[in-house]
Amino acid sequence: MSNTDNSSVPMDDESEVGNENATTKSTKVGDKRKSEYWNHFWDFRDPVTKKIVQVKCKYCEKMLTGNTNNGTSSLKKHLGACSKYPPNVDKKQKLISVYKSPESDATIVSNWKFDETACRLGLARMVIVDEQPFSIVEREGFRYFCSVAVPQFHIPSRFTVARDVKNIFVCESGKLKKLIGCLKSRVSLTTDCWTSIQNFNYLCLTAHFIDDNWKLHKRILNFQLMDSHKGKEIGKVVEACILKWEIEDRLFSLTVDNASSNDVAVGYLKTHFHDKLVLEGSFFHMRCACHVLNLIVKDGLSSVKSSIARIRAAVRYVRSSPSRAKLFAHSSMLVKVSCKGSVCLDVATRWNSTFLMLETALKFEKAFNRFAEDDPDFSRELKDGVPTQEDWVNAKVLSLCLKLFYESTKKMSGSLYVTTNLYFHEVLEVLSCLIEWENSTNMDIRIMGRQMREKFDKYYGDLGKTNIMMLVAVVLDPRYKLRFLKYSFKKLYPNDFAKVDVICDNLYDNVQKLFNHYDAIIASSSSKNNRNINVANVDNGSENLSSSNSEQMKKFYDDFDEEESDFIVEKSELDYYLEEARERRVEGEMFDILGWWKEKSDKYKVLSTLAKDILAIPISTVSSESAFSTSGRILDQFRSSLGPNMVEALVCTQDWLRASNVCIDIERFLEDVQKYEEELDGSDTGITQPSFWALQPSFWASSLSSWKPPEMVGPRHSESNSESPFFATELRRWEALLLRGRQLHFYASLVA
């Protein structure tokens, strides 16, 4: 887009000139002024000959000699030098700019003037962060906006934008590499494998670390194309990424889900980085806690599947047509259901959506009972019958059960706060509830509790199978320490104190090993006397006396030092930390554990270094998945032209620029689907009303391809009324629904 395209100014009336002979542009036939420069001047004509004799600049009002026969060189020259011509003003004059920093919420006030390079980088950043296609620069609306907002900006081509995106990727990766290289702490990793709708396999490698200012960071390092999901291949891809980022000497842990291929991959990495890992990689492998919870819940739901199935069928029936939904709303009104909204259908393979379905359905229990009276087809069409009173009782109990797992999953999948010290407490809470359910008077709940307990014991029954780092994290929480773990184990094994002693002794030994390992590393840069605290703290002055030339006196004092050392008890930081009083625990209050260790880092130099590495461990791989609540859309069919390198550049750079996590908000997505379907109830899109919570990408892909614009759907949309206001409104509505449908298809590809 040229500058001349953007240089138009508001039209002026003849009255603004103050001269009745002035005109903005001649309307006489034969006037052949075609140059754009004439639009920036008022012309003055001879009253007799009607020829232009002078022109006046619309900006500075300077008078110039003007004649259509003499060309426009003088006009062009004046515009280039005019101090009040807007493009010239923008180039020379600095303006006050007030904006929010992209890195924080701070408001920044600064001088601003047009910068072509800065505009291009800003455009590329917008494409990355807002996930816009490169072709946005070719869209009419965007080009018009630029012509109004920044008329002097030369809009680049989509190929130039793509190159700018790659340049930002290279620049930001260099910054991140430098940041990680300067760290004094180690890096923990999470991996997860993704498959795009084009059946390409991608591996997402995410780094988690705490910087020198005790701030927790999460950064996606790679979004790498893979040839297969085999364990060894995954290991090789991760190894290549680690070597590329030069963090092989900084590795601490790797969190993966429970797939057998991941066990092979972890074994491969431990073999190749054996001598670079802490304690030779004894605690390198971390299992995803959220994945374990998911397996436990799935086993338990099978025992109450009949109650869930009847409630699901009832919800599906109500949502199957607009007329039924309307009648159900009327039934809800009659029984005075105070809940706003409507019931929602779950996805049978996702227990969290089942929890949401039961939670909302319970609020409409009376409405379902009344609906059975108002609609005689309701009980006839449900082959397993309508929900019984027992089903609703089971649903209430099951909803409470699932709520526990739901909240635990949300809590443990965070990546903006420390989760390592939460692990043991969440496991204790789950175990406590499982024991309660096993003793329930309700047979279905009792069976469910037993099935869940069996799966729980498979992963957590033997604490030897649990990564010891999860227990060390509790020790490093100043509110609990080792004393809390001893107390907890005594409650867990009240009849086997010998086992409690074995577990606690093993735990202390491992904590001591870790402390000694870090102590040895720090010893190379600091004196042992500065790290350890002597109870006696004796200064016997032997150094001065030992300088005596008398060998006999020297031996005398050396013997004294040796004998006295038997009575001096030297305590380490670990001993002092464990003996020190615990911090007071306040129920419901978020404890800033990183802030506590930052404050105590001078007192506990070794322990604080250990804490920095352990508290950075993510206990779930969900943190790497959560970055794709938006960027995952890149992998759908609408971006199928993107190559693997560009996909990686967009995914990684978006994460780096945001420098924070954008979690998948499934509930919000499901609410969007509900509102969307309510809109569909009154629209004529040419498709059958889908079951609510249709989260499968295949549904959206097939449905969207079958939608037709209004003029092709019903008899009311004939050619004779195609230009009617009603039709125009319907067309705009259809286009809006189609766009929203595509957006929901993007989300469906993430959560399915």
XYZ file of N, CA and C in Angstrom, residues 364-531:
504
model
N -31.566 -29.908 38.393
C -32.835 -29.996 37.663
C -33.574 -31.306 37.954
N -33.277 -31.923 39.103
C -33.922 -33.201 39.424
C -35.444 -33.078 39.426
N -35.985 -32.062 40.086
C -37.438 -31.871 40.125
C -37.990 -31.583 38.736
N -37.214 -30.869 37.936
C -37.665 -30.547 36.579
C -37.780 -31.810 35.734
N -36.849 -32.753 35.903
C -36.927 -34.017 35.157
C -38.168 -34.817 35.568
N -38.476 -34.827 36.862
C -39.664 -35.544 37.320
C -40.934 -34.928 36.745
N -41.004 -33.603 36.701
C -42.178 -32.936 36.131
C -42.224 -33.130 34.617
N -41.054 -33.124 33.982
C -40.983 -33.300 32.530
C -41.516 -34.672 32.126
N -41.292 -35.692 32.962
C -41.810 -37.036 32.675
C -43.331 -37.044 32.632
N -43.965 -36.146 33.400
C -45.423 -36.034 33.376
C -45.899 -35.224 32.174
N -45.140 -34.196 31.804
C -45.562 -33.311 30.713
C -45.321 -33.919 29.340
N -44.314 -34.778 29.199
C -43.985 -35.385 27.906
C -44.125 -36.902 28.009
N -45.214 -37.467 27.472
C -45.425 -38.922 27.574
C -44.391 -39.738 26.817
N -43.726 -39.124 25.808
C -42.716 -39.856 25.035
C -41.407 -40.015 25.807
N -41.254 -39.237 26.855
C -39.999 -39.239 27.602
C -39.675 -40.631 28.147
N -40.611 -41.239 28.838
C -40.370 -42.558 29.433
C -40.400 -43.666 28.399
N -41.144 -43.454 27.291
C -41.246 -44.497 26.267
C -39.968 -44.618 25.445
N -39.332 -43.503 25.143
C -38.166 -43.521 24.255
C -36.873 -43.894 24.971
N -36.851 -43.766 26.278
C -35.644 -44.138 27.021
C -35.695 -45.630 27.306
N -34.882 -46.405 26.596
C -34.964 -47.870 26.692
C -34.607 -48.390 28.078
N -33.722 -47.679 28.792
C -33.354 -48.108 30.144
C -34.216 -47.453 31.213
N -35.203 -46.661 30.775
C -36.091 -46.004 31.714
C -35.583 -44.641 32.151
N -36.453 -43.893 32.791
C -36.084 -42.569 33.285
C -35.259 -42.736 34.557
N -34.494 -41.721 34.936
C -33.698 -41.814 36.167
C -34.575 -42.063 37.390
N -34.187 -43.026 38.199
C -34.931 -43.368 39.407
C -34.414 -42.554 40.591
N -35.108 -42.676 41.706
C -34.678 -41.977 42.912
C -33.304 -42.465 43.352
N -33.065 -43.766 43.181
C -31.754 -44.322 43.526
C -30.661 -43.746 42.631
N -31.008 -43.525 41.346
C -30.035 -42.930 40.427
C -29.636 -41.531 40.889
N -30.606 -40.763 41.343
C -30.309 -39.402 41.791
C -29.485 -39.427 43.076
N -29.753 -40.394 43.950
C -28.942 -40.527 45.170
C -27.503 -40.878 44.804
N -27.356 -41.834 43.876
C -26.012 -42.203 43.421
C -25.309 -41.024 42.763
N -26.085 -40.249 42.002
C -25.505 -39.096 41.309
C -24.986 -38.065 42.303
N -25.731 -37.862 43.398
C -25.289 -36.897 44.408
C -23.971 -37.336 45.041
N -23.917 -38.611 45.410
C -22.690 -39.120 46.033
C -21.546 -39.119 45.027
N -21.847 -39.565 43.804
C -20.816 -39.628 42.772
C -20.304 -38.240 42.425
N -21.198 -37.261 42.419
C -20.782 -35.892 42.129
C -19.791 -35.397 43.171
N -20.048 -35.728 44.436
C -19.115 -35.347 45.497
C -17.778 -36.063 45.339
N -17.847 -37.342 44.931
C -16.613 -38.113 44.725
C -15.781 -37.518 43.593
N -16.451 -37.264 42.477
C -15.738 -36.738 41.316
C -15.228 -35.330 41.563
N -15.937 -34.587 42.404
C -15.496 -33.223 42.708
C -14.121 -33.235 43.361
N -13.892 -34.238 44.212
C -12.581 -34.377 44.850
C -11.485 -34.539 43.805
N -11.680 -35.464 42.866
C -10.675 -35.700 41.829
C -10.569 -34.500 40.889
N -11.696 -33.884 40.631
C -11.728 -32.720 39.744
C -10.885 -31.582 40.330
N -11.094 -31.283 41.614
C -10.348 -30.203 42.255
C -8.875 -30.564 42.401
N -8.590 -31.829 42.710
C -7.190 -32.254 42.838
C -6.457 -32.141 41.510
N -7.138 -32.537 40.436
C -6.524 -32.450 39.112
C -6.219 -31.004 38.754
N -7.166 -30.109 39.018
C -6.951 -28.692 38.723
C -5.792 -28.138 39.544
N -5.723 -28.556 40.808
C -4.688 -28.035 41.698
C -3.301 -28.529 41.286
N -3.212 -29.799 40.919
C -1.901 -30.385 40.617
C -1.430 -30.091 39.198
N -2.310 -29.570 38.346
C -1.913 -29.303 36.965
C -1.457 -27.868 36.754
N -1.359 -27.090 37.824
C -0.906 -25.709 37.677
C 0.558 -25.633 37.306
N 0.900 -24.609 36.543
C 2.304 -24.426 36.161
C 2.800 -23.032 36.515
N 1.943 -22.209 37.114
C 2.350 -20.870 37.518
C 2.682 -20.812 39.007
N 2.530 -21.933 39.680
C 2.853 -21.993 41.101
C 3.461 -23.364 41.399
N 4.107 -23.472 42.546
C 4.770 -24.719 42.931
C 3.722 -25.788 43.247
N 3.896 -26.967 42.674
C 2.956 -28.070 42.915
C 3.616 -29.263 43.606
N 4.930 -29.311 43.610
C 5.627 -30.480 44.167
C 5.257 -30.725 45.621
N 5.158 -29.658 46.411
C 4.850 -29.820 47.833
C 3.377 -30.117 48.086
N 2.533 -30.077 47.039
C 1.107 -30.379 47.188
C 0.814 -31.861 46.980
N 1.720 -32.550 46.326
C 1.482 -33.921 45.872
C 1.064 -34.847 47.016
N 1.867 -34.911 48.055
C 1.607 -35.852 49.147
C 0.271 -35.553 49.829
N -0.047 -34.274 49.993
C -1.301 -33.890 50.655
C -2.513 -34.301 49.818
N -2.415 -34.150 48.508
C -3.524 -34.548 47.642
C -3.708 -36.063 47.654
N -2.601 -36.793 47.661
C -2.686 -38.258 47.724
C -3.335 -38.693 49.036
N -2.977 -38.032 50.139
C -3.587 -38.352 51.432
C -5.092 -38.100 51.414
N -5.496 -36.993 50.816
C -6.921 -36.657 50.783
C -7.700 -37.664 49.945
N -7.126 -38.062 48.810
C -7.782 -39.063 47.964
C -7.902 -40.387 48.712
N -6.835 -40.799 49.377
C -6.860 -42.058 50.124
C -7.907 -42.021 51.232
N -8.004 -40.905 51.930
C -8.987 -40.772 53.003
C -10.407 -40.943 52.478
N -10.686 -40.352 51.331
C -12.023 -40.474 50.741
C -12.285 -41.892 50.245
N -11.271 -42.533 49.681
C -11.448 -43.909 49.201
C -11.791 -44.853 50.355
N -11.137 -44.657 51.496
C -11.434 -45.486 52.672
C -12.877 -45.268 53.123
N -13.315 -44.017 53.087
C -14.696 -43.701 53.473
C -15.692 -44.342 52.515
N -15.394 -44.295 51.209
C -16.314 -44.877 50.224
C -16.361 -46.403 50.347
N -15.230 -47.000 50.694
C -15.197 -48.459 50.859
C -16.118 -48.924 51.988
N -16.359 -48.057 52.948
C -17.206 -48.399 54.093
C -18.607 -47.803 53.979
N -18.959 -47.338 52.793
C -20.272 -46.719 52.591
C -21.389 -47.753 52.702
N -22.573 -47.292 53.139
C -23.743 -48.176 53.213
C -24.370 -48.385 51.845
N -24.030 -47.508 50.891
C -24.526 -47.647 49.522
C -23.643 -48.652 48.783
N -24.257 -49.728 48.304
C -23.477 -50.803 47.692
C -22.709 -50.319 46.467
N -23.362 -49.511 45.603
C -22.695 -49.026 44.391
C -21.474 -48.180 44.740
N -21.623 -47.315 45.739
C -20.501 -46.470 46.154
C -19.407 -47.320 46.783
N -19.804 -48.341 47.532
C -18.816 -49.228 48.161
C -18.008 -49.977 47.103
N -18.696 -50.463 46.079
C -18.001 -51.169 44.991
C -17.077 -50.210 44.248
N -17.578 -48.992 43.994
C -16.759 -47.993 43.311
C -15.504 -47.675 44.117
N -15.664 -47.520 45.435
C -14.520 -47.221 46.288
C -13.481 -48.323 46.268
N -13.929 -49.580 46.257
C -12.995 -50.707 46.225
C -12.230 -50.754 44.910
N -12.940 -50.518 43.817
C -12.266 -50.551 42.514
C -11.244 -49.424 42.397
N -11.607 -48.255 42.898
C -10.667 -47.138 42.870
C -9.472 -47.417 43.772
N -9.723 -48.044 44.909
C -8.639 -48.339 45.855
C -7.641 -49.313 45.244
N -8.127 -50.279 44.481
C -7.224 -51.231 43.830
C -6.278 -50.513 42.875
N -6.832 -49.595 42.088
C -5.977 -48.841 41.161
C -5.047 -47.904 41.931
N -5.550 -47.310 43.006
C -4.732 -46.423 43.837
C -3.528 -47.172 44.404
N -3.784 -48.377 44.935
C -2.701 -49.165 45.531
C -1.667 -49.590 44.495
N -2.099 -49.706 43.240
C -1.163 -50.095 42.186
C -0.063 -49.052 42.025
N -0.424 -47.777 42.199
C 0.554 -46.709 41.999
C 1.086 -46.136 43.312
N 0.241 -46.098 44.364
C 0.638 -45.441 45.606
C 0.652 -46.372 46.816
N 0.233 -47.637 46.627
C 0.187 -48.554 47.762
C 1.554 -48.824 48.342
N 2.554 -48.958 47.483
C 3.934 -49.169 47.916
C 4.687 -47.862 47.725
N 5.022 -47.204 48.827
C 5.689 -45.909 48.734
C 7.062 -46.013 48.091
N 7.576 -47.245 48.007
C 8.856 -47.429 47.333
C 8.773 -47.145 45.851
N 7.542 -47.248 45.297
C 7.351 -46.975 43.876
C 7.141 -45.487 43.597
N 6.929 -44.730 44.664
C 6.727 -43.293 44.514
C 8.078 -42.595 44.468
N 8.202 -41.656 43.564
C 9.453 -40.910 43.488
C 9.696 -40.196 44.810
N 10.842 -40.462 45.403
C 11.147 -39.945 46.737
C 11.171 -38.421 46.763
N 11.332 -37.789 45.598
C 11.369 -36.332 45.528
C 10.060 -35.713 46.012
N 8.948 -36.431 45.830
C 7.663 -35.912 46.272
C 7.586 -35.823 47.793
N 8.290 -36.716 48.474
C 8.341 -36.674 49.930
C 9.376 -35.658 50.408
N 10.466 -35.540 49.680
C 11.483 -34.543 50.026
C 10.894 -33.138 49.929
N 9.984 -32.941 48.959
C 9.341 -31.637 48.806
C 8.541 -31.269 50.052
N 7.934 -32.268 50.706
C 7.207 -32.010 51.959
C 8.194 -31.653 53.065
N 9.329 -32.323 53.086
C 10.366 -32.009 54.077
C 10.838 -30.565 53.912
N 10.906 -30.108 52.674
C 11.382 -28.749 52.398
C 10.282 -27.703 52.515
N 9.089 -28.127 52.893
C 8.013 -27.180 53.192
C 8.107 -26.849 54.678
N 8.469 -25.619 55.035
C 8.724 -25.284 56.452
C 7.504 -25.411 57.353
N 6.329 -25.620 56.788
C 5.126 -25.820 57.607
C 4.985 -27.263 58.081
N 5.708 -28.199 57.439
C 5.504 -29.624 57.718
C 6.788 -30.350 58.115
N 7.790 -30.297 57.240
C 9.078 -30.947 57.475
C 8.927 -32.460 57.663
N 9.951 -33.070 58.227
C 9.976 -34.525 58.385
C 8.977 -34.999 59.441
N 8.694 -34.128 60.406
C 7.787 -34.508 61.488
C 6.381 -34.816 60.976
N 5.925 -34.068 59.991
C 4.589 -34.315 59.441
C 4.530 -35.661 58.734
N 5.585 -35.998 58.011
C 5.604 -37.279 57.305
C 5.599 -38.448 58.288
N 6.367 -38.322 59.369
C 6.355 -39.382 60.385
C 4.956 -39.543 60.975
N 4.320 -38.421 61.266
C 2.965 -38.450 61.821
C 1.988 -39.088 60.831
N 2.109 -38.738 59.555
C 1.202 -39.266 58.527
C 1.377 -40.763 58.356
N 2.622 -41.229 58.348
C 2.872 -42.659 58.159
C 2.363 -43.477 59.349
N 2.438 -42.906 60.539
C 1.905 -43.608 61.708
C 0.391 -43.765 61.606
N -0.272 -42.755 61.021
C -1.717 -42.845 60.828
C -2.066 -43.821 59.707
N -1.199 -43.870 58.695
C -1.455 -44.774 57.572
C -1.205 -46.229 57.957
N -0.185 -46.453 58.803
C 0.164 -47.822 59.210
C 0.138 -47.909 60.738
N -1.051 -47.827 61.340
C -1.132 -47.790 62.814
C -0.688 -49.085 63.483
N -0.697 -50.165 62.746
C -0.344 -51.465 63.332
C 1.036 -51.953 62.902
N 1.787 -51.081 62.251
C 3.094 -51.520 61.745
C 4.099 -50.383 61.896
N 4.470 -50.070 63.129
C 5.413 -48.986 63.379
C 6.811 -49.309 62.854
N 7.109 -50.600 62.734
C 8.414 -50.987 62.184
C 8.525 -50.523 60.735
N 7.432 -50.661 59.991
C 7.415 -50.202 58.603
C 7.551 -48.689 58.540
N 6.916 -48.002 59.480
C 7.021 -46.541 59.531
C 8.469 -46.125 59.745
N 9.157 -46.820 60.650
C 10.568 -46.496 60.915
C 11.434 -46.733 59.678
N 11.161 -47.813 58.961
C 11.931 -48.115 57.746
C 11.718 -47.022 56.700
N 10.461 -46.623 56.511
C 10.147 -45.589 55.517
C 10.809 -44.271 55.889
N 10.699 -43.880 57.154
C 11.254 -42.598 57.592
C 12.782 -42.601 57.546
N 13.385 -43.717 57.930
C 14.848 -43.814 57.866
C 15.332 -43.738 56.423
N 14.632 -44.421 55.535
C 14.991 -44.385 54.118
C 14.839 -42.974 53.557
N 13.764 -42.301 53.975
C 13.541 -40.929 53.521
C 14.650 -40.009 54.007
N 14.998 -40.116 55.292
C 16.050 -39.259 55.838
C 17.388 -39.527 55.152
N 17.684 -40.789 54.893
C 18.937 -41.141 54.212
C 19.006 -40.497 52.832
N 17.887 -40.514 52.114
C 17.874 -39.914 50.780
C 17.991 -38.396 50.839
N 17.351 -37.789 51.836
C 17.498 -36.341 52.014
C 18.949 -36.007 52.326
N 19.577 -36.833 53.160
C 20.979 -36.614 53.516
C 21.885 -36.773 52.296
N 21.594 -37.764 51.450
C 22.378 -37.949 50.225
C 22.269 -36.727 49.314
N 21.051 -36.245 49.158
C 20.851 -35.058 48.322
C 21.590 -33.859 48.906
N 21.491 -33.694 50.218
C 22.172 -32.572 50.867
C 23.678 -32.675 50.675
N 24.230 -33.850 50.870
C 25.676 -34.039 50.714
C 26.115 -33.781 49.278
N 25.277 -34.202 48.323
C 25.597 -33.982 46.912
C 25.689 -32.487 46.614
N 24.711 -31.731 47.067
C 24.717 -30.283 46.826
C 25.781 -29.591 47.665
N 26.022 -30.110 48.855
C 27.052 -29.531 49.711
C 28.428 -29.665 49.067
N 28.670 -30.801 48.428
C 29.958 -31.020 47.768
C 30.135 -30.078 46.584
N 29.038 -29.810 45.876
C 29.115 -28.900 44.729
C 29.420 -27.482 45.190
N 28.726 -27.047 46.233
C 28.919 -25.681 46.727
C 30.269 -25.529 47.422
N 30.814 -26.649 47.920
C 32.098 -26.592 48.634
C 33.222 -26.083 47.750
N 33.097 -26.270 46.449
C 34.152 -25.826 45.537
C 34.243 -24.311 45.444
N 33.195 -23.620 45.870
C 33.203 -22.160 45.754
C 33.068 -21.441 47.091
N 32.861 -22.189 48.151
C 32.740 -21.539 49.464
C 33.372 -22.412 50.536
N 33.835 -21.808 51.556
C 34.519 -22.526 52.636
C 33.525 -23.280 53.498
N 33.935 -24.434 53.959
C 33.061 -25.251 54.792
C 32.706 -24.538 56.096
N 33.617 -23.726 56.593
C 33.341 -23.013 57.841
C 32.238 -21.980 57.675
N 32.033 -21.502 56.425
C 30.970 -20.538 56.169
C 29.621 -21.218 56.006
N 29.634 -22.533 55.711
C 28.380 -23.237 55.467
C 27.865 -23.911 56.729
